[in-house]
Short mmCIF file of C-alpha atoms in Angstrom, two decimals:
data_model
loop_
_atom_site.label_atom_id
_atom_site.label_comp_id
_atom_site.label_asym_id
_atom_site.label_seq_id
_atom_site.Cartn_x
_atom_site.Cartn_y
_atom_site.Cartn_z
CA MET A 212 -0.04 -0.04 0.02
CA MET A 213 1.20 3.53 -0.75
CA SER A 214 -0.40 5.04 2.34
CA GLY A 215 2.07 6.05 5.07
CA VAL A 216 4.97 6.89 2.79
CA ALA A 217 5.75 10.58 2.69
CA GLU A 218 6.26 12.14 -0.76
CA VAL A 219 9.63 13.69 -1.48
CA ARG A 220 9.99 16.73 -3.67
CA THR A 221 13.28 17.35 -5.61
CA GLY A 222 14.21 18.51 -9.03
CA ARG A 223 12.95 15.72 -11.10
CA THR A 224 9.41 15.90 -12.59
CA VAL A 225 7.07 12.98 -12.33
CA VAL A 226 4.68 12.74 -15.30
CA GLY A 227 1.67 10.57 -15.48
CA SER A 228 0.60 9.58 -19.00
CA VAL A 229 -2.70 7.70 -19.53
CA CYS A 230 -5.58 7.31 -22.12
CA VAL A 231 -9.01 7.96 -20.63
CA ALA A 232 -12.46 7.20 -22.16
CA LEU A 233 -15.35 9.69 -21.95
CA ASP A 234 -16.73 7.93 -18.97
CA GLY A 235 -13.44 8.31 -17.20
CA ARG A 236 -12.28 4.79 -17.43
CA THR A 237 -8.78 3.79 -18.25
CA PRO A 238 -9.01 0.04 -18.79
CA GLY A 239 -11.98 -1.61 -20.40
CA PRO A 240 -14.28 -4.26 -18.81
CA GLY A 241 -11.52 -6.86 -19.40
CA GLY A 242 -9.07 -5.19 -16.93
CA ASP A 243 -5.71 -3.57 -17.35
CA LEU A 244 -4.97 -5.45 -20.69
CA ASP A 245 -8.26 -4.36 -22.24
CA ALA A 246 -7.03 -1.43 -24.32
CA ASP A 247 -8.05 -2.27 -27.84
CA TRP A 248 -10.47 0.65 -27.75
CA ALA A 249 -7.56 3.07 -27.38
CA VAL A 250 -5.45 1.86 -30.28
CA PRO A 251 -6.79 4.10 -33.09
CA HIS A 252 -6.41 7.17 -30.89
CA VAL A 253 -2.95 6.19 -29.65
CA LEU A 254 -1.83 5.98 -33.23
CA SER A 255 -3.26 9.51 -34.15
CA ASP A 256 -0.85 12.35 -35.07
CA ALA A 257 -1.80 14.25 -31.89
CA ALA A 258 -0.96 11.25 -29.68
CA ARG A 259 2.32 10.67 -31.51
CA GLU A 260 3.29 14.37 -30.99
CA LEU A 261 2.46 13.97 -27.33
CA ARG A 262 4.69 10.92 -27.05
CA GLU A 263 7.46 12.73 -28.68
CA GLN A 264 7.11 15.60 -26.29
CA LEU A 265 7.11 13.32 -23.22
CA SER A 266 9.87 11.13 -24.28
CA GLY A 267 12.16 14.11 -25.12
CA SER A 268 12.47 15.02 -21.57
CA ALA A 269 12.17 11.72 -19.70
CA THR A 270 15.08 9.43 -18.66
CA THR A 271 13.16 6.91 -16.69
CA VAL A 272 9.89 5.01 -17.34
CA LEU A 273 7.88 3.71 -14.31
CA VAL A 274 5.18 1.19 -15.05
CA GLY A 275 3.00 -1.34 -13.12
CA GLY A 276 3.34 -5.09 -13.83
CA GLU A 277 0.15 -5.73 -15.89
CA ASP A 278 0.53 -2.54 -17.88
CA TYR A 279 4.23 -3.45 -18.56
CA GLU A 280 3.11 -6.67 -20.24
CA GLY A 281 0.85 -4.80 -22.59
CA LEU A 282 3.53 -2.12 -23.21
CA ARG A 283 6.17 -4.67 -24.05
CA GLU A 284 3.84 -6.67 -26.26
CA ALA A 285 2.86 -3.55 -28.25
CA TRP A 286 6.23 -1.67 -28.59
CA GLN A 287 9.08 -4.14 -28.32
CA PRO A 288 8.62 -5.68 -31.70
CA LEU A 289 8.63 -2.22 -33.33
CA ALA A 290 12.16 -1.47 -31.96
CA GLU A 291 13.64 -4.49 -33.72
CA ASP A 292 15.46 -4.22 -37.05
CA SER A 293 12.79 -4.18 -39.76
CA ALA A 294 12.40 -6.84 -42.30
CA ASP A 295 9.85 -7.34 -45.05
CA GLY A 296 6.54 -8.40 -43.57
CA SER A 297 7.56 -7.59 -39.96
CA ALA A 298 5.57 -5.33 -37.68
CA ALA A 299 8.50 -2.83 -37.61
CA ALA A 300 8.64 -2.62 -41.40
CA ALA A 301 4.98 -1.64 -41.61
CA ALA A 302 4.97 0.85 -38.72
CA ASP A 303 4.98 4.55 -38.90
CA LEU A 304 8.47 6.02 -38.49
CA ARG A 305 7.27 8.05 -35.43
CA ASP A 306 6.03 4.85 -33.74
CA ARG A 307 9.37 3.13 -34.45
CA ALA A 308 11.29 6.13 -32.92
CA PHE A 309 9.15 5.85 -29.78
CA ALA A 310 9.65 2.09 -29.67
CA ARG A 311 13.40 2.45 -29.93
CA TRP A 312 13.32 5.17 -27.18
CA LEU A 313 11.37 2.77 -24.95
CA ASP A 314 13.84 -0.08 -25.76
CA GLU A 315 16.81 2.09 -24.67
CA VAL A 316 15.34 4.00 -21.72
CA GLU A 317 15.58 2.93 -18.09
CA LYS A 318 12.36 1.01 -17.32
CA ILE A 319 11.30 0.26 -13.74
CA VAL A 320 8.45 -2.18 -13.25
CA VAL A 321 6.54 -2.16 -10.02
CA SER A 322 5.35 -5.63 -9.38
CA PRO A 323 5.18 -8.01 -6.45
CA SER A 324 5.10 -11.14 -8.81
CA LEU A 325 7.06 -10.41 -12.03
CA THR A 326 10.55 -11.73 -11.85
CA GLU A 327 11.94 -11.56 -15.37
CA PRO A 328 11.07 -8.33 -17.23
CA GLY A 329 12.22 -9.83 -20.60
CA TRP A 330 13.29 -6.45 -22.04
CA ARG A 331 16.62 -4.73 -21.85
CA ASN A 332 17.24 -1.83 -19.39
CA ALA A 333 14.20 -3.09 -17.32
CA TRP A 334 14.21 -3.74 -13.70
CA VAL A 335 11.50 -5.14 -11.35
CA LEU A 336 11.04 -3.65 -7.88
CA GLY A 337 8.60 -5.08 -5.36
CA VAL A 338 8.09 -1.96 -3.34
CA SER A 339 5.42 0.62 -3.41
CA PRO A 340 5.26 3.17 -6.30
CA THR A 341 5.56 6.00 -3.83
CA GLN A 342 8.77 4.55 -2.49
CA VAL A 343 10.12 4.18 -6.01
CA THR A 344 9.22 7.81 -6.99
CA ASN A 345 10.84 9.05 -3.75
CA GLN A 346 14.09 7.25 -4.62
CA LEU A 347 13.98 8.56 -8.19
CA ARG A 348 13.43 12.08 -7.08
CA ARG A 349 16.63 11.94 -5.03
CA GLN A 350 18.63 10.88 -8.11
CA ARG A 351 19.83 12.97 -10.97
CA GLY A 352 18.10 12.59 -14.23
CA GLY A 353 15.40 13.82 -16.60
CA ASP A 354 11.56 13.32 -16.02
CA VAL A 355 10.10 10.20 -14.65
CA LEU A 356 7.35 9.11 -17.06
CA VAL A 357 4.62 7.04 -15.38
CA LEU A 358 2.72 4.87 -17.88
CA GLY A 359 -0.57 3.01 -17.32
CA GLY A 360 -3.89 3.82 -15.56
CA ALA A 361 -3.38 1.71 -12.45
CA LEU A 362 -0.07 3.34 -11.48
CA VAL A 363 -1.10 6.90 -12.43
CA ARG A 364 -4.33 6.39 -10.34
CA GLY A 365 -2.22 5.25 -7.33
CA LEU A 366 0.05 8.23 -7.50
CA LEU A 367 -2.79 10.61 -7.90
CA ALA A 368 -4.14 9.17 -4.67
CA VAL A 369 -0.98 10.36 -2.75
CA ASP A 370 -0.60 13.59 -4.74
CA ALA A 371 2.69 12.36 -6.13
CA LEU A 372 2.47 13.68 -9.83
CA ASP A 373 3.81 16.92 -11.02
CA ARG A 374 2.38 16.67 -14.57
CA LEU A 375 -0.51 14.75 -16.08
CA ALA A 376 -0.72 13.91 -19.77
CA VAL A 377 -4.14 12.65 -20.62
CA LEU A 378 -5.41 11.46 -24.09
CA TRP A 379 -9.19 11.93 -23.88
CA CYS A 380 -10.74 9.28 -26.19
CA PRO A 381 -14.25 9.56 -27.60
CA GLU A 382 -15.33 6.15 -26.30
CA VAL A 383 -17.79 4.99 -23.63
CA LEU A 384 -16.62 1.78 -21.99
CA GLY A 385 -19.49 1.24 -19.57
CA SER A 386 -17.40 -0.60 -17.06
CA GLY A 387 -13.76 -0.81 -15.86
CA GLU A 388 -11.57 1.15 -13.37
CA ARG A 389 -12.07 4.97 -13.38
CA LEU A 390 -8.94 7.27 -13.33
CA PHE A 391 -10.60 9.76 -11.11
CA ASP A 392 -12.29 7.83 -8.45
CA ASP A 393 -13.92 8.92 -5.24
CA GLY A 394 -11.43 9.67 -2.38
CA LEU A 395 -8.75 11.35 -4.32
CA PRO A 396 -7.21 14.30 -2.56
CA ARG A 397 -8.36 17.69 -3.92
CA SER A 398 -5.78 19.35 -6.18
CA ARG A 399 -5.67 22.16 -8.79
CA TRP A 400 -4.03 21.68 -12.30
CA SER A 401 -3.35 24.12 -15.10
CA LEU A 402 -3.69 23.31 -18.75
CA VAL A 403 -0.19 23.50 -20.53
CA SER A 404 -1.19 22.29 -24.03
CA SER A 405 -3.97 20.53 -25.97
CA ALA A 406 -4.38 19.12 -29.50
CA VAL A 407 -7.30 17.47 -31.16
CA SER A 408 -6.58 14.25 -33.20
CA ASP A 409 -8.23 13.17 -36.48
CA THR A 410 -10.05 10.42 -34.41
CA GLY A 411 -11.62 13.04 -32.20
CA ALA A 412 -9.27 12.25 -29.20
CA VAL A 413 -7.86 15.27 -27.41
CA ALA A 414 -4.28 15.18 -26.12
CA THR A 415 -3.85 17.38 -23.14
CA VAL A 416 -0.98 18.19 -20.66
CA TYR A 417 -1.67 19.62 -17.12
CA ASP A 418 0.72 20.79 -14.54
CA ARG A 419 0.03 20.47 -10.69
CA GLU A 420 -0.28 23.83 -9.04
CA ARG A 421 1.27 23.73 -5.68
#
């Protein structure tokens, strides 16, 4: 549990990035790996530009175990050398660039059960996300990019995010975990940027006002 761990503030910026449906849900009814609804919006120009912006200043990726499995499955093949007929060969160059960045960047997986991350530059830690962010804030480096609804939701609950990048998707899922659930601490955010995609999704970035 993340409660009881004081949040440390230093120079590194902790950025949460997540896709959210119109009804506020991050995964679909099938749980954390139910994300097919988001794929067209994630591959839109506005989302690609947002990923380029976020990856340009981040030197560490923080992700939960189940979200990590989906992340690896989606992006690891695109980082490989392309060959005719391969996923990498057919991919948009911007997606391949992000996949290569993900392949090279430091990846910290918060999971009590995962033992082998199966991706280079990836480490598994069995401690709370707040403990990890506290440790990372004490270290030198660029932004810490937090990926996945479960981890972003947990860090919002302890007011541990400095920036929030949300891709609002024009979908109604009907069930699944909500990003902004009851019980979150009150906080104020300022809009930094927004862009509308050709799919109708809106890519937004907010900074926490303290």
